[in-house]
Coordinates of C-alpha atoms in Angstrom, one line a residue:
X1 CA 107.8 118.9 97.5
X2 CA 106.6 115.3 97.8
X3 CA 109.1 114.1 95.2
X4 CA 111.9 115.9 96.9
X5 CA 111.0 114.4 100.3
X6 CA 110.8 110.9 98.9
X7 CA 114.2 111.3 97.2
X8 CA 115.7 112.5 100.5
X9 CA 114.1 109.6 102.4
X10 CA 115.4 107.1 99.9
X11 CA 119.1 107.8 100.4
X12 CA 120.4 111.0 101.8
X13 CA 120.1 110.3 105.4
X14 CA 121.4 106.7 105.5
X15 CA 125.1 106.1 106.0
X16 CA 126.9 102.8 106.2
X17 CA 130.0 101.8 108.3
X18 CA 131.6 98.5 107.4
X19 CA 129.5 95.6 108.4
X20 CA 127.4 97.7 110.8
X21 CA 123.8 98.6 110.5
X22 CA 123.0 101.7 108.5
X23 CA 122.2 104.8 110.6
X24 CA 120.4 108.1 110.1
X25 CA 122.7 110.9 108.9
X26 CA 121.4 113.2 111.7
X27 CA 123.4 116.2 110.7
X28 CA 121.9 116.2 107.2
X29 CA 118.5 115.5 108.7
X30 CA 118.7 118.5 111.1
X31 CA 119.7 120.8 108.2
X32 CA 116.7 119.7 106.2
X33 CA 114.3 119.3 109.1
X34 CA 115.2 121.7 112.0
X35 CA 112.3 120.4 114.0
X36 CA 114.3 117.3 114.8
X37 CA 116.4 117.3 118.0
X38 CA 118.8 114.6 117.0
X39 CA 120.8 114.7 120.2
X40 CA 118.0 112.8 121.9
X41 CA 117.8 110.1 119.2
X42 CA 119.0 107.2 121.2
X43 CA 117.6 104.5 123.4
X44 CA 117.8 105.5 127.1
X45 CA 118.5 102.6 129.5
X46 CA 119.6 100.7 126.4
X47 CA 121.7 98.1 128.2
X48 CA 118.5 96.3 129.1
X49 CA 118.2 95.4 125.4
X50 CA 121.5 93.5 125.3
X51 CA 119.8 90.1 125.3
X52 CA 117.9 91.2 122.1
X53 CA 121.0 92.6 120.5
X54 CA 122.7 89.3 121.3
X55 CA 120.1 87.4 119.3
X56 CA 120.5 89.8 116.4
X57 CA 124.2 89.4 116.5
X58 CA 123.9 85.6 116.5
X59 CA 121.5 85.7 113.5
X60 CA 123.9 87.9 111.6
X61 CA 126.9 85.8 112.4
X62 CA 125.4 82.4 111.8
X63 CA 122.7 83.0 109.3
X64 CA 120.4 80.7 111.4
X65 CA 117.2 81.2 113.3
X66 CA 114.5 83.8 113.5
X67 CA 114.4 87.0 115.6
X68 CA 110.9 88.3 116.3
X69 CA 109.9 92.0 117.0
X70 CA 106.3 92.8 118.0
X71 CA 105.5 96.5 117.7
X72 CA 102.2 97.3 119.5
X73 CA 100.6 100.8 119.1
X74 CA 97.7 102.9 118.0
X75 CA 96.7 104.6 114.8
X76 CA 100.3 105.9 114.3
X77 CA 101.3 102.2 113.9
X78 CA 98.2 100.8 112.1
X79 CA 99.0 102.7 108.9
X80 CA 102.5 101.1 108.9
X81 CA 104.3 104.0 107.3
X82 CA 106.7 104.4 110.2
X83 CA 107.0 100.7 111.0
X84 CA 107.6 99.7 107.3
X85 CA 110.8 101.8 107.3
X86 CA 112.1 100.0 110.4
X87 CA 111.0 96.6 109.2
X88 CA 112.5 97.0 105.7
X89 CA 115.8 98.4 107.1
X90 CA 116.3 95.6 109.6
X91 CA 115.3 92.9 107.1
X92 CA 117.7 94.2 104.5
X93 CA 120.5 93.7 107.0
X94 CA 119.5 90.6 108.9
X95 CA 117.3 88.9 106.3
X96 CA 113.6 88.7 105.9
X97 CA 111.5 86.0 107.6
X98 CA 108.3 87.4 106.2
X99 CA 105.8 90.3 106.5
X100 CA 104.6 89.1 109.9
X101 CA 101.2 89.8 111.5
X102 CA 98.5 91.1 109.1
X103 CA 94.7 91.5 109.2
X104 CA 92.0 92.1 106.5
X105 CA 91.3 95.6 107.8
X106 CA 89.0 96.5 104.9
X107 CA 86.5 93.8 106.2
X108 CA 86.5 95.6 109.5
X109 CA 85.8 99.0 107.8
X110 CA 89.2 100.3 108.8
X111 CA 92.2 101.7 107.1
X112 CA 94.9 99.2 106.0
X113 CA 98.6 99.6 105.4
X114 CA 99.4 100.4 101.7
X115 CA 100.6 96.8 101.0
X116 CA 97.4 95.0 102.2
X117 CA 94.3 94.4 100.2
X118 CA 91.3 92.3 101.2
X119 CA 87.7 91.7 100.0
X120 CA 84.9 89.2 100.8
X121 CA 81.7 87.7 99.4
X122 CA 79.8 88.7 102.5
X123 CA 79.5 91.3 105.3
X124 CA 81.3 90.6 108.5
X125 CA 80.7 91.7 112.1
X126 CA 83.8 93.2 113.5
X127 CA 85.4 94.8 116.6
X128 CA 88.7 96.0 117.9
X129 CA 90.1 96.2 121.4
X130 CA 89.0 99.8 121.9
X131 CA 85.3 98.7 122.1
X132 CA 85.2 96.5 125.2
X133 CA 81.4 97.1 125.4
X134 CA 80.9 95.0 122.2
X135 CA 80.6 91.3 123.0
X136 CA 83.0 90.2 120.2
X137 CA 86.5 89.8 121.7
X138 CA 89.4 91.0 119.5
X139 CA 92.5 88.9 119.2
X140 CA 96.2 89.2 118.7
X141 CA 95.9 91.7 115.8
X142 CA 93.8 93.9 118.1
X143 CA 90.9 93.2 115.7
X144 CA 88.4 90.4 114.9
X145 CA 85.9 89.7 112.2
X146 CA 82.9 87.3 112.7
X147 CA 80.3 85.7 110.5
X148 CA 77.7 83.0 110.6
X149 CA 77.1 83.0 106.8
X150 CA 77.6 79.5 105.4
X151 CA 80.4 79.4 102.9
X152 CA 81.7 82.8 103.9
X153 CA 85.1 83.6 102.4
X154 CA 87.6 86.4 101.9
X155 CA 90.5 87.1 99.6
X156 CA 93.8 88.6 100.9
X157 CA 96.8 89.8 99.1
X158 CA 100.1 91.7 99.6
X159 CA 100.7 94.4 97.0
X160 CA 104.1 94.7 95.5
X161 CA 107.0 96.6 96.9
X162 CA 110.7 96.8 96.0
X163 CA 111.6 93.8 98.2
X164 CA 110.3 90.2 98.0
X165 CA 106.9 90.0 99.6
X166 CA 106.2 86.3 99.2
X167 CA 105.6 83.9 102.0
X168 CA 105.5 80.1 102.3
X169 CA 104.2 79.7 105.9
X170 CA 101.0 81.0 107.4
X171 CA 100.2 81.2 111.1
X172 CA 96.5 81.5 111.5
X173 CA 94.6 82.8 114.5
X174 CA 91.0 81.7 114.4
X175 CA 88.3 80.5 116.8
X176 CA 88.3 77.0 118.1
X177 CA 85.0 75.9 116.5
X178 CA 85.2 76.6 112.8
X179 CA 87.0 75.0 109.9
X180 CA 88.4 76.7 106.9
X181 CA 89.8 75.9 103.5
X182 CA 93.0 77.8 102.5
X183 CA 93.8 78.3 98.8
X184 CA 97.1 80.1 98.2
X185 CA 98.3 81.3 94.8
X186 CA 100.9 79.1 93.1
X187 CA 99.7 76.2 95.2
X188 CA 97.4 73.8 93.4
X189 CA 96.3 71.9 96.5
X190 CA 94.0 73.5 99.1
X191 CA 94.7 73.2 102.8
X192 CA 92.3 72.4 105.6
X193 CA 92.6 74.5 108.7
X194 CA 90.8 72.9 111.6
X195 CA 91.4 72.5 115.3
X196 CA 91.0 68.9 116.5
X197 CA 89.2 68.2 119.8
X198 CA 91.5 68.8 122.7
X199 CA 93.9 70.9 120.6
X200 CA 94.9 73.9 122.8
X201 CA 97.3 75.4 120.3
X202 CA 97.3 79.2 120.2
X203 CA 97.5 79.2 116.4
X204 CA 97.5 76.9 113.4
X205 CA 100.4 76.7 111.0
X206 CA 100.3 75.9 107.3
X207 CA 103.4 75.2 105.3
X208 CA 103.0 75.9 101.6
X209 CA 104.6 73.9 98.8
X210 CA 105.3 77.0 96.8
X211 CA 105.7 80.7 97.7
X212 CA 102.6 82.9 97.5
X213 CA 101.6 86.6 97.7
X214 CA 97.9 86.1 98.1
X215 CA 95.4 83.6 99.5
X216 CA 91.7 83.0 99.9
X217 CA 90.1 81.6 103.1
X218 CA 86.7 79.9 102.9
X219 CA 84.7 78.6 105.8
X220 CA 83.2 75.1 105.6
X221 CA 79.4 75.3 105.3
X222 CA 77.7 75.6 108.7
X223 CA 75.7 78.0 110.7
X224 CA 78.3 78.2 113.4
X225 CA 79.9 81.5 114.3
X226 CA 83.3 81.9 112.7
X227 CA 85.9 84.3 114.0
X228 CA 89.2 85.4 112.4
X229 CA 91.8 87.3 114.4
X230 CA 94.7 87.6 112.0
X231 CA 97.5 85.7 110.3
X232 CA 101.3 85.9 110.3
X233 CA 102.8 85.7 106.9
X234 CA 106.3 84.1 107.2
X235 CA 109.2 82.4 105.3
X236 CA 110.7 79.2 106.5
X237 CA 114.3 80.5 106.1
X238 CA 116.3 82.5 108.6
X239 CA 115.8 86.2 109.2
X240 CA 113.9 88.8 111.1
X241 CA 110.1 89.1 111.6
X242 CA 108.6 92.5 112.4
X243 CA 105.0 92.1 113.5
X244 CA 102.9 95.3 113.7
X245 CA 99.8 95.4 115.9
X246 CA 98.3 98.9 115.4
X247 CA 94.8 99.7 116.6
X248 CA 93.1 103.0 115.9
X249 CA 92.1 104.9 119.1
X250 CA 93.6 102.3 121.5
X251 CA 95.0 102.9 125.0
X252 CA 97.0 100.9 127.5
X253 CA 94.0 100.1 129.7
X254 CA 92.0 98.8 126.8
X255 CA 94.6 96.2 126.0
X256 CA 94.7 95.3 129.6
X257 CA 91.1 94.0 129.6
X258 CA 91.3 92.1 126.3
X259 CA 91.8 88.4 127.3
X260 CA 91.9 86.9 123.8
X261 CA 94.7 89.3 122.8
X262 CA 96.9 88.1 125.8
X263 CA 96.0 84.4 125.2
X264 CA 97.2 84.6 121.6
X265 CA 100.2 87.0 121.9
X266 CA 102.7 84.3 123.1
X267 CA 102.4 82.5 119.7
X268 CA 104.3 85.4 118.1
X269 CA 107.4 84.4 120.2
X270 CA 108.6 87.9 120.7
X271 CA 112.3 88.7 121.3
X272 CA 111.5 92.4 121.5
X273 CA 108.3 94.3 122.2
X274 CA 108.1 97.9 121.0
X275 CA 105.2 99.8 122.7
X276 CA 104.0 103.0 121.1
X277 CA 100.9 104.3 123.0
X278 CA 99.9 107.5 124.8
X279 CA 98.2 109.7 122.2
X280 CA 94.7 108.5 122.9
X281 CA 95.2 108.7 126.7
X282 CA 95.8 112.4 126.1
X283 CA 92.4 113.1 124.5
X284 CA 90.9 114.5 127.7
X285 CA 91.2 117.7 129.7
X286 CA 93.1 116.3 132.7
X287 CA 95.7 113.7 133.5
X288 CA 95.6 111.2 136.4
X289 CA 99.2 110.2 136.6
X290 CA 98.9 107.4 139.2
X291 CA 96.1 105.7 137.2
X292 CA 98.1 106.0 134.0
X293 CA 101.2 104.5 135.5
X294 CA 99.2 101.8 137.1
X295 CA 97.8 100.9 133.6
X296 CA 101.3 100.9 132.1
X297 CA 102.7 98.7 134.9
X298 CA 99.9 96.2 134.4
X299 CA 100.5 96.1 130.7
X300 CA 104.2 95.4 131.2
X301 CA 103.4 92.7 133.7
X302 CA 101.2 91.0 131.1
X303 CA 103.9 91.3 128.5
X304 CA 106.3 89.6 130.9
X305 CA 103.9 86.8 131.5
X306 CA 103.4 86.3 127.8
X307 CA 107.1 86.4 126.9
X308 CA 109.3 86.1 130.0
X309 CA 112.6 86.4 128.0
X310 CA 111.6 89.3 125.7
X311 CA 113.1 92.7 125.9
X312 CA 110.7 95.7 126.0
X313 CA 111.2 99.2 124.4
X314 CA 108.8 101.9 125.3
X315 CA 108.3 104.9 123.0
X316 CA 106.7 108.3 123.7
X317 CA 104.3 109.9 121.3
X318 CA 105.1 112.9 119.2
X319 CA 103.5 116.3 120.0
X320 CA 99.9 116.8 118.7
X321 CA 97.0 119.2 119.2
X322 CA 94.1 118.8 121.6
X323 CA 91.0 118.6 119.3
X324 CA 92.8 120.7 116.7
X325 CA 92.8 123.8 118.9
X326 CA 96.1 124.0 120.8
X327 CA 99.2 121.9 121.7
X328 CA 98.2 119.0 124.0
X329 CA 99.4 119.7 127.5
X330 CA 98.0 116.4 128.8
X331 CA 100.2 114.6 126.2
X332 CA 103.2 116.5 127.6
X333 CA 102.4 115.3 131.1
X334 CA 101.9 111.7 129.9
X335 CA 105.3 111.7 128.1
X336 CA 107.1 113.2 131.0
X337 CA 105.5 110.7 133.4
X338 CA 106.3 107.8 131.1
X339 CA 110.0 108.8 130.7
X340 CA 110.4 109.2 134.5
X341 CA 108.7 105.9 135.1
X342 CA 111.1 104.1 132.7
X343 CA 114.1 105.7 134.3
X344 CA 112.9 104.6 137.8
X345 CA 112.4 101.1 136.5
X346 CA 115.5 101.0 134.3
X347 CA 113.3 100.3 131.2
X348 CA 114.5 101.1 127.7
X349 CA 112.7 104.1 126.2
X350 CA 112.9 106.0 122.9
X351 CA 111.7 109.5 123.5
X352 CA 110.1 110.6 120.2
X353 CA 108.5 113.5 122.0
X354 CA 111.8 115.2 122.7
X355 CA 113.4 114.0 119.4
X356 CA 110.5 115.7 117.5
X357 CA 111.1 118.8 119.6
X358 CA 108.5 118.5 122.4
X359 CA 105.6 120.7 123.3
X360 CA 104.3 122.8 120.5
X361 CA 106.6 121.2 117.9
X362 CA 103.7 119.9 115.8
X363 CA 103.3 123.4 114.4
X364 CA 106.7 123.1 112.7
X365 CA 105.7 119.7 111.3
X366 CA 102.5 121.1 109.9
X367 CA 104.3 124.0 108.3
X368 CA 106.5 121.6 106.4
X369 CA 103.6 119.5 105.2
X370 CA 104.5 116.6 107.4
X371 CA 101.4 116.5 109.6
X372 CA 97.8 116.0 108.6
X373 CA 95.1 118.8 109.1
X374 CA 93.7 117.0 112.1
X375 CA 97.0 117.9 113.9
X376 CA 97.2 114.5 115.5
X377 CA 98.3 112.2 112.7
X378 CA 101.3 112.8 110.4
X379 CA 101.6 112.4 106.7
X380 CA 103.2 109.4 105.2
X381 CA 106.4 111.3 104.7
X382 CA 106.3 112.5 108.3
X383 CA 105.9 109.0 109.6
X384 CA 108.7 107.7 107.4
X385 CA 111.1 110.3 108.9
X386 CA 110.1 109.1 112.4
X387 CA 110.7 105.5 111.2
X388 CA 114.2 106.4 110.0
X389 CA 114.9 107.9 113.4
X390 CA 113.7 104.8 115.3
X391 CA 115.6 102.6 112.9
X392 CA 118.7 104.7 113.5
X393 CA 118.3 104.5 117.3
X394 CA 118.0 100.7 117.1
X395 CA 121.0 100.6 114.8
X396 CA 123.2 102.6 117.2
X397 CA 122.3 100.2 120.0
X398 CA 123.0 97.2 118.0
X399 CA 126.3 98.6 116.6
X400 CA 127.5 99.5 120.0
X401 CA 126.7 96.0 121.3
X402 CA 128.2 94.2 118.3
X403 CA 131.4 96.2 118.4
X404 CA 132.0 95.3 122.1
X405 CA 130.7 91.7 122.0

């Protein structure tokens, strides 16, 4: 069954029309996966994304510049199964400007995307934005690792995929007090990463002589605390960057009270934010709609302050069970409230809840082996189908804009 699914995902559902973006062959998808309601697979209030589509069209036409997408979400995003499909599809068409934001999740005792590997010579303290009670502030990746061990270091590498995974530029997010030595593969000369006194830069960039797929980062000997928040792996040429910021268990309100995250976020220079939250807000027995919408509104205000010219796309969460017992009625209320809010405010929204067939639909995904036994998370194949759907919705929006521009 797994091999059949992977074969289908590799080619059957993608169709191409001239110079336009590939789209999901939704008729074929519905025949194979009747739990999909393809009629809803579009971006509502999509005209508000025209400024983003204009930047994509300019990149495609001129072959110059970089377009940045920042996808913020919870555990559905951290694993990167869904977002990898969208990232790879967009980069195949517009060109790749790199892997984007990454973090050494293994050092924070958390699950990493399949293409990320990290190890260290010491044990690190760690935190993520979900634990505001722990006095270690998480940064732009939603995570942080900290150590006071002299000479602490870690190794990081990208594991091979079908496309080029190399990078020649690194944008580091570290604390302001520590100094680090960077050694990248294929580069004989090490690089010093250090903030000078009075330097208020949000991040520190390193341009490599040669392309790399791995690096080691070593702190200079001292007893000072050293904190690492993440790194964006980039290429200096034109193309698209798709940063993923996924944090297990996170909610809108937890991001709202994470100051270091908001301080560092502008350095990613987002042209489009995609926001995929809501599942964790639904892990309770009741739903306070005014409080939820207030939290969403504050989150969007902070995004606007961080990136005044960026477009924003909200997504709803697919159906799941409450504590594995029954379909989650609170999640239904959250998704309806979120959709109504976006319509009132004329905000773009991609309604995965309805696309995946709404309340109780997770039972169908489970029966087809596309959802995990916890009845909250999907399998890799399930997430990849959702990724193809999101990619197709974005492709439709871009194609419609480009054809009339």
